[in-house]
Every structure is written in C-alpha cells, then in structure tokens.
Coordinates of C-alpha atoms in Angstrom, one line a residue:
X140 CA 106.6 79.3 75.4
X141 CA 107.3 80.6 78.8
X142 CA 107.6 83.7 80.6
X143 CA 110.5 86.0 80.3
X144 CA 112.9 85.4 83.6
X145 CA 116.3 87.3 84.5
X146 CA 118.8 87.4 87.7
X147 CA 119.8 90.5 90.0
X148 CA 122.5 91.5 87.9
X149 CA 123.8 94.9 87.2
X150 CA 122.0 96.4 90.2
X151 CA 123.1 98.6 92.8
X152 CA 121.2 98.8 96.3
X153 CA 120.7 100.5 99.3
X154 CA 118.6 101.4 101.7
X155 CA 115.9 103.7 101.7
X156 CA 114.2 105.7 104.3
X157 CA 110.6 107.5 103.5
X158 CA 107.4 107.9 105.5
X159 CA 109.1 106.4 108.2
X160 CA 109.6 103.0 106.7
X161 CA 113.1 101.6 105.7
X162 CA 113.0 99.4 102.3
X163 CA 116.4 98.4 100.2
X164 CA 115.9 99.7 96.9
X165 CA 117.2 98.8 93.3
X166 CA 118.5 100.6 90.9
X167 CA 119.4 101.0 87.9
X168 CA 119.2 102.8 84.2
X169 CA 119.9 106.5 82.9
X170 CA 117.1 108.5 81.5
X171 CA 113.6 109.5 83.3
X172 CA 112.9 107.6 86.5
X173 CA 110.4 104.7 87.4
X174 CA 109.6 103.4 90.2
X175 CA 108.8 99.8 90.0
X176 CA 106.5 98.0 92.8
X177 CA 107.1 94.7 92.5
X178 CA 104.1 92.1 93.1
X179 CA 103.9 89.0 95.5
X180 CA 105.7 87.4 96.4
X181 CA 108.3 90.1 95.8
X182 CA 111.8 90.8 93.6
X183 CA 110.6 87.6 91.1
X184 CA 112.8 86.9 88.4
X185 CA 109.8 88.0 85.7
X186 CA 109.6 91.4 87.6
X187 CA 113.3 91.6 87.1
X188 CA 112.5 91.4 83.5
X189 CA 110.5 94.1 83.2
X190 CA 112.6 96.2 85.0
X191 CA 115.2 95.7 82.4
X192 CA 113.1 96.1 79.8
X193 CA 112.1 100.1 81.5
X194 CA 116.3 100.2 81.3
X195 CA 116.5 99.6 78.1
X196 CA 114.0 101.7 76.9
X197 CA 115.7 104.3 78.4
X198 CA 114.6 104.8 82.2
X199 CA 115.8 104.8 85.1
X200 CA 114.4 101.9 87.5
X201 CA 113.6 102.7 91.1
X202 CA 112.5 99.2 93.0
X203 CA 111.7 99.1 96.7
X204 CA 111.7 95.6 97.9
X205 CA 108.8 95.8 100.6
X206 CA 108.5 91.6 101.0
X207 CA 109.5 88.2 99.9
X208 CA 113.6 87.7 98.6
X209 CA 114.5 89.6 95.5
X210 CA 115.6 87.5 92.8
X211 CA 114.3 84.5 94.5
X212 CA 111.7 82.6 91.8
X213 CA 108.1 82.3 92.4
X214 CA 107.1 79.1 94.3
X215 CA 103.9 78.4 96.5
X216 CA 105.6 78.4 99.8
X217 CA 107.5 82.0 99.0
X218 CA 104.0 82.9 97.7
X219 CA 102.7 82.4 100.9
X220 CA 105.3 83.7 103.5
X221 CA 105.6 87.4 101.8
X222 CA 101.5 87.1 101.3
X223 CA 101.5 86.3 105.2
X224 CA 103.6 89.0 105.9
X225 CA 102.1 91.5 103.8
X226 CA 98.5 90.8 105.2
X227 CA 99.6 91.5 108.4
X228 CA 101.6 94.5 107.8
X229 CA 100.1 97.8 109.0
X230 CA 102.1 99.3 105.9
X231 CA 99.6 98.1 103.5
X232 CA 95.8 97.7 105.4
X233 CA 95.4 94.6 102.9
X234 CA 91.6 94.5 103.9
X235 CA 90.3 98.2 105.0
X236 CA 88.9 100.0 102.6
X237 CA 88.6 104.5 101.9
X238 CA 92.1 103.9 103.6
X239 CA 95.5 105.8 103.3
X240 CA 97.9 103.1 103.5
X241 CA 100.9 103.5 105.1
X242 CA 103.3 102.5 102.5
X243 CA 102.2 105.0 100.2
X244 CA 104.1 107.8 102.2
X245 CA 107.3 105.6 101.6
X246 CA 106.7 105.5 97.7
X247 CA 105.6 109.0 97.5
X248 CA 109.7 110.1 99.3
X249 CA 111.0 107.2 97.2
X250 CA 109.4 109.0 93.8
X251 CA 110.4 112.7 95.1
X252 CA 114.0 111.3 95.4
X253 CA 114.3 109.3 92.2
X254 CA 113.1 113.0 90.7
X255 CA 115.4 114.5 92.1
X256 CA 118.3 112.6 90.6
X257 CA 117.1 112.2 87.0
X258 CA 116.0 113.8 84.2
X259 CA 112.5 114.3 82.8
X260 CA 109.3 116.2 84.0
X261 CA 108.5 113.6 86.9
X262 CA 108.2 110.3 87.1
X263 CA 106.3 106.9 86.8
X264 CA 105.0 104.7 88.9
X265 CA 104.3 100.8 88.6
X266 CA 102.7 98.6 91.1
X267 CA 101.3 95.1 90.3
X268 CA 99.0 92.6 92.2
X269 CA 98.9 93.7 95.7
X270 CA 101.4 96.7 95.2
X271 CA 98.7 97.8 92.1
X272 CA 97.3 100.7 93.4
X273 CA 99.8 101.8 95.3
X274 CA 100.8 103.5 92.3
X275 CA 97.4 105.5 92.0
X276 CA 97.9 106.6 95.9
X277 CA 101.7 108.1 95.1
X278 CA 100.2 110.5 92.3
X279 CA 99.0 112.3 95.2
X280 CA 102.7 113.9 95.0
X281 CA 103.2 116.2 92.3
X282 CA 106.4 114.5 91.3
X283 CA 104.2 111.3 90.0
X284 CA 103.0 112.4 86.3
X285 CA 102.6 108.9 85.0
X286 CA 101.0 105.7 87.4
X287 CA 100.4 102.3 86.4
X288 CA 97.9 99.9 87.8
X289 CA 98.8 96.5 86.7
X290 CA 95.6 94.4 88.4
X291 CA 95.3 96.4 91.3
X292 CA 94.1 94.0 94.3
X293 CA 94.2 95.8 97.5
X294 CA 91.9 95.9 99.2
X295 CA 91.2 92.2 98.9
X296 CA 87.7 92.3 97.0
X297 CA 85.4 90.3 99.6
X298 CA 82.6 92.1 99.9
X299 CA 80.9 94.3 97.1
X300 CA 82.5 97.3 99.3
X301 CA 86.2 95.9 98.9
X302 CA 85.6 95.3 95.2
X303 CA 84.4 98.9 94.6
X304 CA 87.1 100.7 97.1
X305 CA 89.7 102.3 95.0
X306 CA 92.4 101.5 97.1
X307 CA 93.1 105.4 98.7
X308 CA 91.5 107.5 101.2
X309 CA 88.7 110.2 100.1
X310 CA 91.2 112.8 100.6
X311 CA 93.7 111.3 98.6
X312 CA 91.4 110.2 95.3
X313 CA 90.1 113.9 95.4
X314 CA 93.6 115.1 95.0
X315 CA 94.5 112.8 92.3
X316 CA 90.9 114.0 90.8
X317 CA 92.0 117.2 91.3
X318 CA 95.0 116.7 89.3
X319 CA 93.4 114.9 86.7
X320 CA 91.0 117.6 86.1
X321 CA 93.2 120.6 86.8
X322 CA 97.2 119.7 85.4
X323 CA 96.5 116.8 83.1
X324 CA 97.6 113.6 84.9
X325 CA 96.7 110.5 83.5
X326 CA 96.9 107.0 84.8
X327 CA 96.8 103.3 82.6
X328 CA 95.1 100.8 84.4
X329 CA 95.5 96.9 83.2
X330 CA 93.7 93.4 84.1
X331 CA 92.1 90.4 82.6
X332 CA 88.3 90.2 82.2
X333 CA 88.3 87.2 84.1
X334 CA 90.3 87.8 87.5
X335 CA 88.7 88.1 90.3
X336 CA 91.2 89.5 92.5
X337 CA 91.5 92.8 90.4
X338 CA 87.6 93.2 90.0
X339 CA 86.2 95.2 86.9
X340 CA 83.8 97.1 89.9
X341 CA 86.9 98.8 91.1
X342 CA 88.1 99.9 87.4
X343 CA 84.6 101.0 86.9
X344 CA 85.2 102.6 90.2
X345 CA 87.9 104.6 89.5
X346 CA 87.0 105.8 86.1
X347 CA 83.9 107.1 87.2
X348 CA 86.2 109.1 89.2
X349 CA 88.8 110.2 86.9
X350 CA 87.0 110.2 83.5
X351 CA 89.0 110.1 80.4
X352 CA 92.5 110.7 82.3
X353 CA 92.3 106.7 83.1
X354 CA 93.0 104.7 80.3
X355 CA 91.4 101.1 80.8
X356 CA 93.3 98.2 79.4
X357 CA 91.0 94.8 79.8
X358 CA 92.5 91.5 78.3
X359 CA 90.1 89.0 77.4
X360 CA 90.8 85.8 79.6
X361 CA 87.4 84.3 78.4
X362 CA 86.8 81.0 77.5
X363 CA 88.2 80.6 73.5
X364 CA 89.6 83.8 73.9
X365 CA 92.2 84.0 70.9
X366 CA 95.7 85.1 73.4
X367 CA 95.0 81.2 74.9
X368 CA 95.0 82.6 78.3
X369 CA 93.7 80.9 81.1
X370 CA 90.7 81.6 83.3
X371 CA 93.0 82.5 86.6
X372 CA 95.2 84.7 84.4
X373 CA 96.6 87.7 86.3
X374 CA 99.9 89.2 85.9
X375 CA 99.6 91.2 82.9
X376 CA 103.0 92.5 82.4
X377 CA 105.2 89.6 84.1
X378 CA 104.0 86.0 84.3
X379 CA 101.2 86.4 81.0
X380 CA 104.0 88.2 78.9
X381 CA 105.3 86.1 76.3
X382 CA 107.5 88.4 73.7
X383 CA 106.0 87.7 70.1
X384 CA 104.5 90.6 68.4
X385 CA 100.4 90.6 68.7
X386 CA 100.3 88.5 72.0
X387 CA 97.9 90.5 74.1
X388 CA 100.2 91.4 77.8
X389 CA 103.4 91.9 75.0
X390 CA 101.0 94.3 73.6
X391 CA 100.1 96.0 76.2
X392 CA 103.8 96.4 77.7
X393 CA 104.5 98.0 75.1
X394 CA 102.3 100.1 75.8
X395 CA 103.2 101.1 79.2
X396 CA 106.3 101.8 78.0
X397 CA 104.9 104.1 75.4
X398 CA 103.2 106.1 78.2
X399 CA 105.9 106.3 80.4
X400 CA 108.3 107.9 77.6
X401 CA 105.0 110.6 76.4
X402 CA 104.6 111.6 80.1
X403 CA 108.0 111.8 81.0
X404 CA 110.0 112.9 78.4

C-alpha cells in the first residue's frame, strides 16, 4: 500500500503579501482556519491530501506555496531545484541557528488574515520538513493558538549546535514560553526515532523549554519496529501515512486533527 495522493482541485488562489514577501496561497474549506506549510519540494500531491483531509474535518486550509510547483509529484530532480532554492533563500536562514527567519513574518500576516476571515478562537499552524518549525516561530502572534511541528528540520542539524537550535530567535522562543506559561498555548511536535534530519536533541530542546505545553509524538522507525517503517522514514503525516486504522502516521494524523478542532473550536 501506498501513500494517499490528490490533484489541485477545488482550490482558489491568489496572492499574498506579508512581512514583505509575496507567496500565492491556497484555499479552501469553511470552519476554523489552518495554515498549512507544505514541505519540500513544495505543493506535493500527498500534502494536497492532507489538506483535504483538514477540509473535511471541518477547517479552513490556508497554504502558501513558498517553493517547488504545486501539485507537481515528488521526484529527485524537483527535490533538488526547490531544496536549492530554499537553501539559498534569505527567507528561511536554512543553516543559522538562535535566528528569526524571515519567512516567519510572512506566516505570522498570512495566520492574522486567515483569522480574520473565519471562525474559531485563532488558528493553526502546520509546517513539515524544512517548513517544520516555522510553525513554532508564527505562535509568536497571538492569533496562532494551535502549531504543529511535523519533523522540524531547519536549521540543518550539522553540528551538535544546529541539532539543539530550536529553530527561532531567543526573543521569539521566550514569547512563545511566555505564552505557554501565561495563556495556555500548546504545540504537537511529531518525528521518527530514527531520522536524522529532525534530531530528538532539538525536541528535547524545545520541551525543556516549553514543559508540558509540547506534546512529543516519536514513531518508532527502529529496526523490527511493528508499523514496518523504514530507517530513512520522515514525513509523518504525508509520504508515511497509509489510511488503515492502527498504522502509526494514520494514528497520529488523527491526532493532529483532534488538536486542531480542541484548540480551535
């Protein structure tokens, strides 16, 4: 069995303007908004699928495309033309570490703006792979009451520094401290015990600083581990997902979606 895949279809875009950055942005849905990061190499079909699944559980589906070509399928050379552009990009400081990233002022307008035009008490937030904890950085606005940090891998983890660096600035992780501690945000944080590019030194990292308001979810990726995946395992809620009750990433989508509908609603 394969991973879920779906077309563009259904969406309405435009572009967006934030931070001083200029993305097109999907959307789609009724209901409380999320704001969906997709991963590298961008708009994939399996991120498609999980942006339909947030519509039909009731949300409304903000997604910036911020590299590759959406609804384009993976492949190694698309992998490797939005990695190249991303690593580049000032947007996203792929390698710096205790650094505000640029982008983050983008999604922070994008999430005041979905807000703004739907119902709920805020809104989530969803980055994956590279975009992972982008989603952590945009809590800093108080319009963000529920981010997810599907194996968060910026900064790359190099050095023992890049693999404990939470992705955010000082400034920015004491405010999203701050609002742990003070007005109850909480944040879900996903990878596989094997994978190296989301590091368990930067969970640790990040739930030193934040305590019980981040929920840790670690899938075994082990050798004989009983979901049968593979050591290099990585997407958790795209490319691992396969939708049969008990399978491990299926599990644990659902329970994004769980968290998004108890924040939000």
């Amino acid at each position: 069995m394969t991973a879920p895949e779906a077309v563009l279809s259904g969406w309405s875009v435009a572009p967006f303007t934030g931070g001083g950055y200029t993305h097109d942005v999907y959307r789609r849905g009724d209901g409380p908004g999320v704001v969906l990061i997709p991963e590298i190499p961008g708009i994939h079909p399996g991120v498609v699928v999980l942006a339909n699944h947030l519509v039909d559980n009731g949300f409304t589906v903000a997604m910036p495309s911020l590299f590759g070509q959406p609804g384009r399928p993976k492949s190694l050379g698309h992998i490797l033309s939005s990695l190249t552009r991303a690593c580049v990009a000032r947007e996203f400081a792929a390698l710096a570490t205790n650094k505000e990233r640029p982008v983050s002022h983008f999604l922070r307008a994008l999430a005041r703006d979905l807000n703004a035009s739907t119902p709920g008490r805020g809104v989530g937030v969803i980055g994956q792979c590279f975009t992972g904890g982008f989603a952590l950085a945009a809590a800093v606005d108080d319009s963000v009451l529920a981010p997810v940090l599907s194996q968060p891998s910026v900064p790359f983890p190099l050095t023992g520094a890049q693999r404990r660096d939470t992705g955010m600035s000082p400034p920015e992780m004491k405010t999203v401290a701050d609002r742990c501690a003070n007005e109850g945000l909480c944040a879900i944080g996903l990878r596989f015990s094997e994978d190296k590019m989301s590091p368990r030194e930067r969970f640790a990292a990040l739930k030193q600083r934040l305590g019980d308001a981040f929920e840790v979810i670690e899938i075994d990726s082990g050798p004989g581990n009983q979901g049968g995946f593979g050591k290099m395992a990585h997407s958790v809620l795209t490319d691992e997902v396969r939708e049969v009750d008990g399978q491990p990433a299926y599990e644990a989508r659902k329970r994004v979606v769980e968290f998004l509908a108890q924040r939000l609603n």
